[in-house]
Tab-separated table of C-alpha atoms in Angstrom:
chain	number	residue	atom	x	y	z
A	307	MET	CA	-26.140	-8.613	-15.561
A	308	ARG	CA	-29.446	-9.336	-13.885
A	309	PRO	CA	-32.222	-11.881	-14.410
A	310	ALA	CA	-34.344	-10.966	-17.401
A	311	GLN	CA	-37.493	-8.935	-16.828
A	312	ARG	CA	-40.084	-7.646	-19.243
A	313	ARG	CA	-39.408	-4.001	-20.014
A	314	GLN	CA	-41.672	-1.148	-21.016
A	315	GLN	CA	-40.383	0.813	-23.956
A	316	GLY	CA	-40.324	4.587	-24.060
A	317	LEU	CA	-38.722	7.406	-22.101
A	318	GLN	CA	-38.708	6.398	-18.453
A	319	TYR	CA	-37.311	8.020	-15.328
A	320	GLY	CA	-33.961	6.234	-15.528
A	321	VAL	CA	-33.427	7.459	-19.088
A	322	PHE	CA	-34.027	11.069	-18.012
A	323	LEU	CA	-31.660	10.592	-15.074
A	324	LEU	CA	-29.007	9.272	-17.427
A	325	LEU	CA	-29.439	12.237	-19.750
A	326	MET	CA	-29.056	14.646	-16.833
A	327	GLN	CA	-25.979	12.826	-15.557
A	328	ALA	CA	-24.413	12.904	-19.016
A	329	MET	CA	-25.101	16.619	-19.337
A	330	ASN	CA	-23.698	17.317	-15.869
A	331	PHE	CA	-20.602	15.290	-16.692
A	332	GLY	CA	-20.291	17.038	-20.055
A	333	ILE	CA	-21.376	15.174	-23.159
A	334	ASP	CA	-18.386	16.645	-24.978
A	335	LYS	CA	-16.118	14.975	-22.393
A	336	ILE	CA	-17.465	11.471	-23.068
A	337	PRO	CA	-15.134	9.734	-25.564
A	338	PRO	CA	-16.696	8.740	-28.931
A	339	ALA	CA	-16.803	4.944	-28.606
A	340	THR	CA	-18.172	5.211	-25.067
A	341	LEU	CA	-20.816	7.719	-26.137
A	342	ILE	CA	-21.898	5.661	-29.158
A	343	THR	CA	-22.152	2.533	-26.995
A	344	ILE	CA	-24.368	4.399	-24.523
A	345	ILE	CA	-26.580	5.899	-27.227
A	346	ALA	CA	-26.969	2.478	-28.877
A	347	GLN	CA	-28.005	0.780	-25.644
A	348	VAL	CA	-30.427	3.547	-24.714
A	349	SER	CA	-31.911	3.479	-28.221
A	350	LEU	CA	-32.278	-0.278	-28.004
A	351	TYR	CA	-34.003	-0.038	-24.634
A	352	ILE	CA	-36.517	2.664	-25.572
A	353	GLY	CA	-37.320	1.021	-28.898
A	354	LEU	CA	-35.689	3.427	-31.340
A	355	ILE	CA	-33.676	0.502	-32.667
A	356	LYS	CA	-36.143	-2.064	-33.944
A	357	VAL	CA	-35.083	-5.637	-33.340
A	358	PRO	CA	-36.928	-8.955	-33.855
A	359	TRP	CA	-36.649	-9.964	-30.179
A	360	ASN	CA	-37.576	-8.671	-26.741
A	361	ALA	CA	-35.488	-8.488	-23.581
A	362	GLU	CA	-36.743	-11.841	-22.327
A	363	GLU	CA	-35.756	-13.589	-25.550
A	364	ALA	CA	-32.318	-11.959	-25.576
A	365	CYS	CA	-31.249	-13.142	-22.127
A	366	ILE	CA	-28.367	-15.604	-21.933
A	367	SER	CA	-28.212	-18.863	-20.006
A	368	ALA	CA	-25.968	-21.893	-20.079
A	369	ILE	CA	-28.762	-24.106	-21.398
A	370	LYS	CA	-29.505	-21.711	-24.271
A	371	VAL	CA	-25.850	-21.700	-25.291
A	372	PHE	CA	-24.819	-25.332	-24.793
A	373	LYS	CA	-28.071	-27.129	-25.608
A	374	TYR	CA	-29.917	-24.855	-28.016
A	375	ARG	CA	-26.927	-23.050	-29.586
A	376	ASP	CA	-28.683	-19.693	-29.189
A	377	TRP	CA	-25.933	-17.445	-30.567
A	378	ASN	CA	-28.249	-14.443	-30.787
A	379	SER	CA	-28.537	-14.247	-27.000
A	380	PHE	CA	-24.811	-14.969	-26.721
A	381	ILE	CA	-24.114	-11.752	-28.632
A	382	VAL	CA	-26.891	-9.324	-27.698
A	383	SER	CA	-27.652	-10.199	-24.059
A	384	ASN	CA	-25.002	-7.806	-22.780
A	385	PHE	CA	-26.637	-4.852	-24.497
A	386	GLU	CA	-30.233	-5.387	-23.378
A	387	HIS	CA	-31.551	-4.172	-20.016
A	388	GLY	CA	-34.491	-5.248	-17.895
A	389	SER	CA	-35.426	-1.831	-16.467
A	390	ASP	CA	-34.700	1.858	-16.860
A	391	MET	CA	-32.747	2.022	-13.571
A	392	HIS	CA	-30.716	-1.022	-14.579
A	393	LEU	CA	-29.810	0.861	-17.752
A	394	TYR	CA	-29.118	4.067	-15.826
A	395	TYR	CA	-26.636	2.610	-13.341
A	396	ASN	CA	-24.807	0.635	-16.005
A	397	MET	CA	-24.431	3.558	-18.394
A	398	VAL	CA	-23.245	5.956	-15.680
A	399	SER	CA	-20.609	3.381	-14.768
A	400	LEU	CA	-19.628	3.061	-18.435
A	401	ILE	CA	-19.164	6.829	-18.691
A	402	LEU	CA	-16.597	6.794	-15.884
A	403	LYS	CA	-14.692	3.753	-17.106
A	404	GLY	CA	-14.731	4.846	-20.744
A	405	TYR	CA	-13.573	8.342	-19.756
A	406	TYR	CA	-10.484	6.791	-18.168
A	407	LEU	CA	-9.645	3.961	-20.573
A	408	GLU	CA	-10.690	5.125	-24.036
A	409	PRO	CA	-8.283	8.094	-24.338
A	410	MET	CA	-5.476	5.817	-23.105
A	411	TYR	CA	-6.200	2.950	-25.507
A	412	GLY	CA	-7.560	4.882	-28.466
A	413	THR	CA	-11.159	4.989	-29.690
A	414	MET	CA	-11.001	2.115	-32.169
A	415	ASN	CA	-8.955	-0.060	-29.831
A	416	PHE	CA	-11.415	0.549	-26.996
A	417	ALA	CA	-14.388	-0.254	-29.235
A	418	VAL	CA	-12.860	-3.568	-30.365
A	419	LEU	CA	-11.880	-4.378	-26.770
A	420	LEU	CA	-15.479	-3.805	-25.654
A	421	ALA	CA	-16.694	-6.232	-28.300
A	422	ILE	CA	-14.167	-8.891	-27.244
A	423	LEU	CA	-14.958	-8.425	-23.546
A	424	SER	CA	-18.658	-8.743	-24.313
A	425	LEU	CA	-18.166	-12.087	-26.044
A	426	GLY	CA	-15.796	-13.192	-23.298
A	427	CYS	CA	-18.312	-12.343	-20.574
A	428	SER	CA	-21.033	-14.301	-22.378
A	429	ALA	CA	-18.733	-17.313	-22.704
A	430	MET	CA	-17.719	-17.060	-19.043
A	431	TYR	CA	-21.320	-16.740	-17.845
A	432	ALA	CA	-22.422	-19.809	-19.771
A	433	SER	CA	-19.366	-21.775	-18.658
A	434	LEU	CA	-19.849	-20.849	-14.994
A	435	GLY	CA	-23.519	-21.783	-15.198
A	436	TYR	CA	-22.670	-25.193	-16.599
A	437	GLY	CA	-19.766	-25.748	-14.208
A	438	LEU	CA	-21.715	-24.736	-11.104
A	439	MET	CA	-24.598	-26.980	-12.136
A	440	GLN	CA	-22.208	-29.925	-12.438
A	441	LEU	CA	-20.510	-29.049	-9.152
A	442	THR	CA	-23.589	-28.397	-7.001
A	443	GLY	CA	-26.306	-30.359	-8.772
A	444	ASP	CA	-28.436	-27.189	-8.804
A	445	PHE	CA	-30.092	-27.029	-12.246
A	446	GLY	CA	-30.929	-23.375	-11.604
A	447	TYR	CA	-27.385	-22.341	-12.498
A	448	TYR	CA	-27.864	-23.986	-15.897
A	449	THR	CA	-31.167	-22.288	-16.684
A	450	GLN	CA	-30.865	-18.854	-15.026
A	451	CYS	CA	-31.225	-16.203	-17.717
A	452	ALA	CA	-29.577	-12.776	-17.462
A	453	ILE	CA	-29.168	-9.579	-19.438
A	454	GLY	CA	-27.259	-6.343	-19.031
A	455	PHE	CA	-23.867	-4.709	-19.457
A	456	SER	CA	-22.817	-5.260	-15.827
A	457	ALA	CA	-20.482	-8.174	-16.540
A	458	VAL	CA	-18.538	-6.101	-19.082
A	459	LEU	CA	-18.400	-3.240	-16.573
A	460	PHE	CA	-16.915	-5.525	-13.927
A	461	ALA	CA	-14.288	-6.619	-16.458
A	462	LEU	CA	-13.539	-2.964	-17.214
A	463	LYS	CA	-13.292	-2.198	-13.507
A	464	VAL	CA	-10.602	-4.848	-13.113
A	465	ILE	CA	-8.735	-3.330	-16.065
A	466	VAL	CA	-8.988	0.175	-14.586
A	467	VAL	CA	-7.536	-1.101	-11.302
A	468	CYS	CA	-4.667	-2.731	-13.209
A	469	GLU	CA	-3.888	0.504	-15.024
A	470	GLU	CA	-3.990	2.657	-11.895
A	471	HIS	CA	-1.449	2.939	-9.118
A	472	ASP	CA	-2.484	1.076	-5.987
A	473	ARG	CA	-4.711	3.317	-3.901
A	474	MET	CA	-7.679	3.273	-1.589
A	475	GLN	CA	-11.173	3.273	-3.089
A	476	ASN	CA	-14.580	4.031	-1.638
A	477	VAL	CA	-16.960	1.108	-2.190
A	478	GLY	CA	-20.372	1.566	-0.603
A	479	GLY	CA	-18.882	3.772	2.098
A	480	LEU	CA	-16.014	1.364	2.808
A	481	ARG	CA	-12.408	2.396	2.196
A	482	VAL	CA	-10.620	-0.608	0.699
A	483	PRO	CA	-7.430	-1.146	-1.338
A	484	SER	CA	-8.059	-0.958	-5.081
A	485	LYS	CA	-6.822	-4.533	-5.602
A	486	ILE	CA	-9.772	-5.955	-3.630
A	487	ALA	CA	-12.329	-3.215	-4.396
A	488	VAL	CA	-13.969	-5.167	-7.212
A	489	TRP	CA	-14.458	-8.218	-4.955
A	490	VAL	CA	-15.961	-6.098	-2.197
A	491	GLU	CA	-18.301	-4.510	-4.742
A	492	LEU	CA	-19.299	-7.969	-5.998
A	493	ILE	CA	-20.343	-9.027	-2.486
A	494	LEU	CA	-22.084	-5.740	-1.648
A	495	ILE	CA	-24.155	-5.768	-4.847
A	496	HIS	CA	-25.121	-9.378	-4.210
A	497	LEU	CA	-26.272	-8.505	-0.676
A	498	LEU	CA	-27.961	-5.188	-1.468
A	499	VAL	CA	-29.444	-6.076	-4.882
A	500	PRO	CA	-30.610	-9.682	-4.483
A	501	HIS	CA	-32.084	-9.832	-8.006
A	502	SER	CA	-28.727	-9.053	-9.615
A	503	SER	CA	-26.770	-11.841	-11.271
A	504	PHE	CA	-23.914	-12.864	-8.987
A	505	VAL	CA	-22.667	-15.367	-11.565
A	506	GLY	CA	-22.712	-12.725	-14.302
A	507	HIS	CA	-20.763	-10.217	-12.209
A	508	LEU	CA	-18.286	-12.884	-11.117
A	509	GLY	CA	-17.836	-13.863	-14.749
A	510	GLY	CA	-17.007	-10.270	-15.647
A	511	ILE	CA	-14.367	-10.111	-12.908
A	512	LEU	CA	-12.799	-13.353	-14.108
A	513	VAL	CA	-12.693	-12.077	-17.697
A	514	GLY	CA	-10.991	-8.908	-16.464
A	515	CYS	CA	-8.480	-10.983	-14.506
A	516	LEU	CA	-7.729	-13.124	-17.557
A	517	TYR	CA	-7.049	-9.961	-19.540
A	518	CYS	CA	-4.905	-8.291	-16.895
A	519	TYR	CA	-2.961	-11.167	-15.387
A	520	THR	CA	-2.532	-13.920	-17.986
A	521	PHE	CA	-1.304	-14.549	-21.514
A	522	VAL	CA	-4.928	-14.244	-22.678
A	523	GLY	CA	-4.558	-10.482	-22.351
A	524	GLU	CA	-1.581	-10.467	-24.689
A	525	MET	CA	-3.575	-12.494	-27.204
A	526	ILE	CA	-6.459	-10.021	-26.999
A	527	ASP	CA	-4.097	-7.067	-27.424
A	528	ASN	CA	-2.655	-8.712	-30.531
A	529	ILE	CA	-6.140	-9.278	-31.960
A	530	VAL	CA	-7.079	-5.656	-31.296
A	531	CYS	CA	-3.875	-4.431	-32.933
A	532	THR	CA	-4.495	-6.659	-35.965
A	533	VAL	CA	-8.015	-5.271	-36.380
A	534	THR	CA	-7.225	-1.589	-35.831
A	535	GLY	CA	-3.585	-1.401	-36.894
A	536	ALA	CA	-2.604	0.326	-33.644
A	537	PRO	CA	-1.266	-1.240	-30.426
A	538	ILE	CA	-2.920	-0.788	-27.044
A	539	ILE	CA	-0.641	1.255	-24.809
A	540	HIS	CA	-0.798	0.281	-21.145
A	541	GLU	CA	0.602	1.970	-18.077
A	542	GLU	CA	3.856	0.525	-16.723
A	543	GLN	CA	2.221	-1.020	-13.653
A	544	PHE	CA	-0.145	-2.974	-15.930
A	545	TYR	CA	2.806	-4.777	-17.502
A	546	ARG	CA	4.314	-5.415	-14.070
A	547	ARG	CA	1.108	-7.038	-12.885
A	548	ARG	CA	0.805	-9.187	-16.010
A	549	SER	CA	4.453	-10.300	-15.950
A	550	SER	CA	4.435	-11.123	-12.226
A	551	TYR	CA	1.259	-13.234	-12.257
A	552	PHE	CA	2.952	-16.626	-12.456
A	553	ARG	CA	5.927	-15.788	-10.211
């Protein structure tokens, strides 16, 4: 997520970069739900999908959720983007995470999981904004508006780490253990991209942790299975991490 900015519709440089990256990766290698999600967000950004709002109106904030009950922004803020490069970096990240997780979970399961994570990230962002405002007295946390898929991507990154064996990862040129890679990335993005939404990214990490390490994840898996009729199959180490959380 990042603070909302007015966008210019049409084919911009970031969209062309994304197309080239997708072609280099192999469009046929991108799983269906991941590909459809990317196409939908690109189409929304460039104006092929006509909607009765703009990016500024779609941004989410704690005040819009708790005071004005703006459920439209609660749902769509994750899928809007403030700039072409914002869209580019997010969709390239989604390609990599979807390529790993979607074949493992199944296309329908992954699609439903994305929807649940999106709603969870919106709820977490609004809750953090309200909580931080109460804790610090800074009203800016309550009113800061953000858009973008970054929070969901941070949640997915946590899930990927939980599914993988522990290993070293390269984050901004730093070699760090996978278990702390997402936290290092959170800090680096905050330092290097000051206009990004630290609260939004933190919210995504917390949603991912809830899914991986607590009973909330089991509840989500049951919901997904109820909707699709097929269980989500995790790697063995995922279950070990979830079962050992409260030990």
